[in-house]
Amino acid sequence: MKKRILFSLLAVFSIIGTAKAQEETILSAQIYGYKGDMVYFDCVQTPNIRQEFYTNPGEEHLYGFNTDQFVCMLINGKIKVLLEPGDSIHVDIHYNNKQQDVTFSGDENAVRNNRALQEIDMLKRDMRYKSQLLGCVALDIKPKDRIADSRILLEKATAILNEAQVQGDAREYILSQIEAEVYMSFVEYPVMYESVRKVAINEQEIGDYWNITDGYTTRNDATSLSNPEYVGFLMRYCFYINEKNAKANNSTYNTPTRFEDMYKDLAEFYSAEQRDCVLYFLLRNFIMNGQEVERADALYKEYKEKYNKEKKYIEILDSILQ
């Protein structure tokens, strides 16, 4: 009798394990009005999750893949779709000139997360909040107005997530996205505006530029660190704080422009998962740029031996170096 019970339990666990192993994350889309020859699905987190289809209006483009982490997929390089492992979501996209009408259906949780992200995008459009800072300079948006709008955006976006009850990885990912735009506006836009519009930072009516991020704690959770735009902010934040500290000590800090100097400063500034992440993205971006890739060899070796914690980073770097 005991053997029979044990056999039954093993069979049940085997079935459960098989079901989990076979559980795919599913993204499907039907697209209308698109002028391109190919439809592209690309994962922000890894180039190893991607698919492409011939454009055929109304045809369902379906892609199933395995992932053990939260991912952000891009459809045709622009439309973001957030997916937790095992999610299944369908996207209807109607292209209309420069606008896209997007609707989601499928798993309730996935639909809720993506509708909240969509609502935040609509909020940004209503606020005329541009993602590209150079566009703000071109329109001569004053730094004090950009900073004020950024604070409003963060407040209202958080309220949208609270109202929709978005939790877990989706919440962290969306907030990391918003914080990247907000705090990059704080540290980068005044400098950019000064450079292009020739208005000194101390004449921009933004208060003390060197205290503008006081009270902010950078994120170190895995989901936020999987967001390339947030990692881009972390890189800029490192240089901002280094310059701030230099001024406090009556010394000079020059923001690095060479790949090797960026690597050195980031490695010294961050630790643990944050350091692992920013160095990985720096190396990945430099290698994928495809120019003078051999310059990455020595630093990649050092990164693997001294700083790497997330082994998937090494797998991805090795795959793009092949």
PDB file of C-alpha atoms in Angstrom, residues 1-174:
ATOM      1  CA  MET A   1       0.000   0.000   0.000  1.00  0.00           C
ATOM      2  CA  LYS A   2       2.826   2.391   0.892  1.00  0.00           C
ATOM      3  CA  LYS A   3       4.558   1.658  -2.404  1.00  0.00           C
ATOM      4  CA  ARG A   4       1.337   2.384  -4.291  1.00  0.00           C
ATOM      5  CA  ILE A   5       0.913   5.753  -2.487  1.00  0.00           C
ATOM      6  CA  LEU A   6       4.555   6.669  -3.107  1.00  0.00           C
ATOM      7  CA  PHE A   7       4.219   5.810  -6.791  1.00  0.00           C
ATOM      8  CA  SER A   8       1.071   7.931  -7.040  1.00  0.00           C
ATOM      9  CA  LEU A   9       2.768  10.923  -5.405  1.00  0.00           C
ATOM     10  CA  LEU A  10       5.771  10.634  -7.708  1.00  0.00           C
ATOM     11  CA  ALA A  11       3.441  10.507 -10.704  1.00  0.00           C
ATOM     12  CA  VAL A  12       1.613  13.645  -9.539  1.00  0.00           C
ATOM     13  CA  PHE A  13       4.866  15.551  -8.977  1.00  0.00           C
ATOM     14  CA  SER A  14       6.121  14.403 -12.373  1.00  0.00           C
ATOM     15  CA  ILE A  15       2.974  15.746 -14.051  1.00  0.00           C
ATOM     16  CA  ILE A  16       3.226  19.060 -12.186  1.00  0.00           C
ATOM     17  CA  GLY A  17       6.904  19.418 -13.096  1.00  0.00           C
ATOM     18  CA  THR A  18       6.200  18.658 -16.741  1.00  0.00           C
ATOM     19  CA  ALA A  19       3.355  21.190 -16.832  1.00  0.00           C
ATOM     20  CA  LYS A  20       5.598  23.895 -15.407  1.00  0.00           C
ATOM     21  CA  ALA A  21       8.425  23.039 -17.782  1.00  0.00           C
ATOM     22  CA  GLN A  22       6.052  23.256 -20.723  1.00  0.00           C
ATOM     23  CA  GLU A  23       4.332  26.441 -19.599  1.00  0.00           C
ATOM     24  CA  GLU A  24       5.179  29.029 -22.216  1.00  0.00           C
ATOM     25  CA  THR A  25       4.825  32.767 -22.178  1.00  0.00           C
ATOM     26  CA  ILE A  26       2.641  33.733 -25.126  1.00  0.00           C
ATOM     27  CA  LEU A  27       2.537  36.994 -27.078  1.00  0.00           C
ATOM     28  CA  SER A  28       0.212  37.258 -30.053  1.00  0.00           C
ATOM     29  CA  ALA A  29      -0.818  40.224 -32.170  1.00  0.00           C
ATOM     30  CA  GLN A  30      -3.038  41.188 -35.050  1.00  0.00           C
ATOM     31  CA  ILE A  31      -1.868  44.291 -36.872  1.00  0.00           C
ATOM     32  CA  TYR A  32      -3.687  46.552 -39.325  1.00  0.00           C
ATOM     33  CA  GLY A  33      -2.463  49.519 -41.347  1.00  0.00           C
ATOM     34  CA  TYR A  34       1.225  48.764 -40.856  1.00  0.00           C
ATOM     35  CA  LYS A  35       3.404  49.726 -43.832  1.00  0.00           C
ATOM     36  CA  GLY A  36       6.496  47.664 -43.054  1.00  0.00           C
ATOM     37  CA  ASP A  37       7.319  44.365 -44.745  1.00  0.00           C
ATOM     38  CA  MET A  38       8.055  42.574 -41.477  1.00  0.00           C
ATOM     39  CA  VAL A  39       6.528  42.546 -37.994  1.00  0.00           C
ATOM     40  CA  TYR A  40       9.109  42.293 -35.220  1.00  0.00           C
ATOM     41  CA  PHE A  41       8.803  41.031 -31.636  1.00  0.00           C
ATOM     42  CA  ASP A  42      11.937  41.900 -29.622  1.00  0.00           C
ATOM     43  CA  CYS A  43      12.688  41.382 -25.949  1.00  0.00           C
ATOM     44  CA  VAL A  44      14.243  44.361 -24.172  1.00  0.00           C
ATOM     45  CA  GLN A  45      16.055  42.132 -21.683  1.00  0.00           C
ATOM     46  CA  THR A  46      17.769  39.721 -24.081  1.00  0.00           C
ATOM     47  CA  PRO A  47      18.395  39.482 -27.823  1.00  0.00           C
ATOM     48  CA  ASN A  48      17.836  35.729 -27.517  1.00  0.00           C
ATOM     49  CA  ILE A  49      14.046  36.189 -27.285  1.00  0.00           C
ATOM     50  CA  ARG A  50      12.823  37.582 -30.586  1.00  0.00           C
ATOM     51  CA  GLN A  51      10.653  36.672 -33.557  1.00  0.00           C
ATOM     52  CA  GLU A  52       9.696  38.167 -36.888  1.00  0.00           C
ATOM     53  CA  PHE A  53       6.782  37.632 -39.250  1.00  0.00           C
ATOM     54  CA  TYR A  54       5.834  38.723 -42.736  1.00  0.00           C
ATOM     55  CA  THR A  55       3.273  41.505 -42.553  1.00  0.00           C
ATOM     56  CA  ASN A  56      -0.216  40.238 -43.313  1.00  0.00           C
ATOM     57  CA  PRO A  57      -3.057  42.506 -42.104  1.00  0.00           C
ATOM     58  CA  GLY A  58      -5.370  40.670 -39.735  1.00  0.00           C
ATOM     59  CA  GLU A  59      -3.234  37.534 -39.481  1.00  0.00           C
ATOM     60  CA  GLU A  60      -2.454  36.461 -35.933  1.00  0.00           C
ATOM     61  CA  HIS A  61       1.269  36.568 -35.253  1.00  0.00           C
ATOM     62  CA  LEU A  62       1.859  34.212 -32.330  1.00  0.00           C
ATOM     63  CA  TYR A  63       5.102  33.677 -30.447  1.00  0.00           C
ATOM     64  CA  GLY A  64       5.597  31.326 -27.525  1.00  0.00           C
ATOM     65  CA  PHE A  65       8.821  31.379 -25.523  1.00  0.00           C
ATOM     66  CA  ASN A  66      10.247  30.311 -22.184  1.00  0.00           C
ATOM     67  CA  THR A  67      11.412  32.814 -19.607  1.00  0.00           C
ATOM     68  CA  ASP A  68      11.951  32.698 -15.864  1.00  0.00           C
ATOM     69  CA  GLN A  69      11.942  36.474 -15.471  1.00  0.00           C
ATOM     70  CA  PHE A  70       9.631  39.401 -16.104  1.00  0.00           C
ATOM     71  CA  VAL A  71      10.154  40.763 -19.612  1.00  0.00           C
ATOM     72  CA  CYS A  72       9.217  43.722 -21.741  1.00  0.00           C
ATOM     73  CA  MET A  73       8.577  42.922 -25.399  1.00  0.00           C
ATOM     74  CA  LEU A  74       8.615  45.521 -28.165  1.00  0.00           C
ATOM     75  CA  ILE A  75       6.353  45.163 -31.176  1.00  0.00           C
ATOM     76  CA  ASN A  76       7.930  46.882 -34.177  1.00  0.00           C
ATOM     77  CA  GLY A  77      10.410  48.593 -31.906  1.00  0.00           C
ATOM     78  CA  LYS A  78       7.876  50.833 -30.196  1.00  0.00           C
ATOM     79  CA  ILE A  79       4.805  49.235 -28.621  1.00  0.00           C
ATOM     80  CA  LYS A  80       5.677  47.839 -25.183  1.00  0.00           C
ATOM     81  CA  VAL A  81       4.072  44.683 -23.824  1.00  0.00           C
ATOM     82  CA  LEU A  82       4.829  43.578 -20.256  1.00  0.00           C
ATOM     83  CA  LEU A  83       4.821  39.845 -19.517  1.00  0.00           C
ATOM     84  CA  GLU A  84       5.373  37.744 -16.425  1.00  0.00           C
ATOM     85  CA  PRO A  85       6.513  34.126 -16.918  1.00  0.00           C
ATOM     86  CA  GLY A  86       3.556  32.060 -18.113  1.00  0.00           C
ATOM     87  CA  ASP A  87       1.441  35.056 -19.167  1.00  0.00           C
ATOM     88  CA  SER A  88      -0.622  34.901 -22.332  1.00  0.00           C
ATOM     89  CA  ILE A  89      -1.682  38.167 -23.939  1.00  0.00           C
ATOM     90  CA  HIS A  90      -3.070  39.235 -27.294  1.00  0.00           C
ATOM     91  CA  VAL A  91      -2.574  42.698 -28.787  1.00  0.00           C
ATOM     92  CA  ASP A  92      -4.687  44.306 -31.501  1.00  0.00           C
ATOM     93  CA  ILE A  93      -2.871  47.193 -33.189  1.00  0.00           C
ATOM     94  CA  HIS A  94      -4.364  49.616 -35.697  1.00  0.00           C
ATOM     95  CA  TYR A  95      -1.864  52.005 -37.259  1.00  0.00           C
ATOM     96  CA  ASN A  96      -3.337  55.381 -38.148  1.00  0.00           C
ATOM     97  CA  ASN A  97      -0.762  57.794 -39.524  1.00  0.00           C
ATOM     98  CA  LYS A  98       1.625  58.429 -36.612  1.00  0.00           C
ATOM     99  CA  GLN A  99      -0.755  57.039 -33.979  1.00  0.00           C
ATOM    100  CA  GLN A 100      -1.456  53.451 -32.974  1.00  0.00           C
ATOM    101  CA  ASP A 101      -4.671  52.243 -31.376  1.00  0.00           C
ATOM    102  CA  VAL A 102      -3.763  49.350 -29.107  1.00  0.00           C
ATOM    103  CA  THR A 103      -6.089  46.994 -27.218  1.00  0.00           C
ATOM    104  CA  PHE A 104      -5.167  44.063 -24.977  1.00  0.00           C
ATOM    105  CA  SER A 105      -6.924  40.788 -24.198  1.00  0.00           C
ATOM    106  CA  GLY A 106      -5.913  37.570 -22.485  1.00  0.00           C
ATOM    107  CA  ASP A 107      -4.806  36.799 -18.938  1.00  0.00           C
ATOM    108  CA  GLU A 108      -6.466  39.192 -16.500  1.00  0.00           C
ATOM    109  CA  ASN A 109      -3.299  40.153 -14.664  1.00  0.00           C
ATOM    110  CA  ALA A 110      -1.313  40.748 -17.863  1.00  0.00           C
ATOM    111  CA  VAL A 111      -4.130  42.845 -19.334  1.00  0.00           C
ATOM    112  CA  ARG A 112      -4.360  44.956 -16.168  1.00  0.00           C
ATOM    113  CA  ASN A 113      -0.608  45.622 -16.143  1.00  0.00           C
ATOM    114  CA  ASN A 114      -0.492  46.641 -19.785  1.00  0.00           C
ATOM    115  CA  ARG A 115      -3.591  48.801 -19.610  1.00  0.00           C
ATOM    116  CA  ALA A 116      -2.042  50.676 -16.683  1.00  0.00           C
ATOM    117  CA  LEU A 117       1.118  51.252 -18.737  1.00  0.00           C
ATOM    118  CA  GLN A 118      -1.076  52.403 -21.617  1.00  0.00           C
ATOM    119  CA  GLU A 119      -2.913  54.827 -19.334  1.00  0.00           C
ATOM    120  CA  ILE A 120       0.400  56.311 -18.218  1.00  0.00           C
ATOM    121  CA  ASP A 121       1.416  56.751 -21.856  1.00  0.00           C
ATOM    122  CA  MET A 122      -1.873  58.563 -22.473  1.00  0.00           C
ATOM    123  CA  LEU A 123      -1.168  60.760 -19.451  1.00  0.00           C
ATOM    124  CA  LYS A 124       2.210  61.693 -20.953  1.00  0.00           C
ATOM    125  CA  ARG A 125       0.564  62.578 -24.247  1.00  0.00           C
ATOM    126  CA  ASP A 126      -2.043  64.710 -22.491  1.00  0.00           C
ATOM    127  CA  MET A 127       0.745  66.475 -20.588  1.00  0.00           C
ATOM    128  CA  ARG A 128       2.804  66.775 -23.792  1.00  0.00           C
ATOM    129  CA  TYR A 129       5.591  65.191 -21.805  1.00  0.00           C
ATOM    130  CA  LYS A 130       8.293  64.261 -24.301  1.00  0.00           C
ATOM    131  CA  SER A 131      10.538  61.292 -23.660  1.00  0.00           C
ATOM    132  CA  GLN A 132      13.426  62.756 -25.657  1.00  0.00           C
ATOM    133  CA  LEU A 133      15.175  65.610 -23.874  1.00  0.00           C
ATOM    134  CA  LEU A 134      16.608  66.960 -27.115  1.00  0.00           C
ATOM    135  CA  GLY A 135      13.046  67.444 -28.291  1.00  0.00           C
ATOM    136  CA  CYS A 136      12.385  69.520 -25.183  1.00  0.00           C
ATOM    137  CA  VAL A 137      15.399  71.702 -25.930  1.00  0.00           C
ATOM    138  CA  ALA A 138      14.257  72.150 -29.520  1.00  0.00           C
ATOM    139  CA  LEU A 139      10.867  73.347 -28.272  1.00  0.00           C
ATOM    140  CA  ASP A 140      12.593  75.579 -25.707  1.00  0.00           C
ATOM    141  CA  ILE A 141      10.818  73.976 -22.740  1.00  0.00           C
ATOM    142  CA  LYS A 142      12.286  75.713 -19.705  1.00  0.00           C
ATOM    143  CA  PRO A 143      14.115  73.462 -17.225  1.00  0.00           C
ATOM    144  CA  LYS A 144      11.922  74.647 -14.332  1.00  0.00           C
ATOM    145  CA  ASP A 145       8.822  73.585 -16.312  1.00  0.00           C
ATOM    146  CA  ARG A 146      10.303  70.229 -17.297  1.00  0.00           C
ATOM    147  CA  ILE A 147      11.221  69.508 -13.692  1.00  0.00           C
ATOM    148  CA  ALA A 148       7.781  70.558 -12.433  1.00  0.00           C
ATOM    149  CA  ASP A 149       6.080  68.382 -15.066  1.00  0.00           C
ATOM    150  CA  SER A 150       8.332  65.470 -14.115  1.00  0.00           C
ATOM    151  CA  ARG A 151       7.237  65.649 -10.495  1.00  0.00           C
ATOM    152  CA  ILE A 152       3.590  65.741 -11.585  1.00  0.00           C
ATOM    153  CA  LEU A 153       4.125  62.767 -13.891  1.00  0.00           C
ATOM    154  CA  LEU A 154       5.639  60.647 -11.118  1.00  0.00           C
ATOM    155  CA  GLU A 155       2.800  61.505  -8.745  1.00  0.00           C
ATOM    156  CA  LYS A 156       0.033  60.809 -11.261  1.00  0.00           C
ATOM    157  CA  ALA A 157       1.653  57.642 -12.630  1.00  0.00           C
ATOM    158  CA  THR A 158       1.933  56.246  -9.099  1.00  0.00           C
ATOM    159  CA  ALA A 159      -1.757  57.050  -8.554  1.00  0.00           C
ATOM    160  CA  ILE A 160      -2.668  55.173 -11.752  1.00  0.00           C
ATOM    161  CA  LEU A 161      -0.772  52.086 -10.568  1.00  0.00           C
ATOM    162  CA  ASN A 162      -2.440  52.287  -7.163  1.00  0.00           C
ATOM    163  CA  GLU A 163      -5.907  52.643  -8.701  1.00  0.00           C
ATOM    164  CA  ALA A 164      -5.322  49.704 -11.047  1.00  0.00           C
ATOM    165  CA  GLN A 165      -3.801  47.673  -8.193  1.00  0.00           C
ATOM    166  CA  VAL A 166      -0.714  46.847 -10.220  1.00  0.00           C
ATOM    167  CA  GLN A 167       1.664  44.920  -7.989  1.00  0.00           C
ATOM    168  CA  GLY A 168       4.884  42.939  -8.068  1.00  0.00           C
ATOM    169  CA  ASP A 169       7.318  42.989 -10.962  1.00  0.00           C
ATOM    170  CA  ALA A 170       5.028  44.967 -13.254  1.00  0.00           C
ATOM    171  CA  ARG A 171       4.772  47.784 -10.720  1.00  0.00           C
ATOM    172  CA  GLU A 172       8.529  47.909 -10.163  1.00  0.00           C
ATOM    173  CA  TYR A 173       9.248  47.865 -13.882  1.00  0.00           C
ATOM    174  CA  ILE A 174       6.801  50.653 -14.704  1.00  0.00           C
TER     175      ILE A 174
END
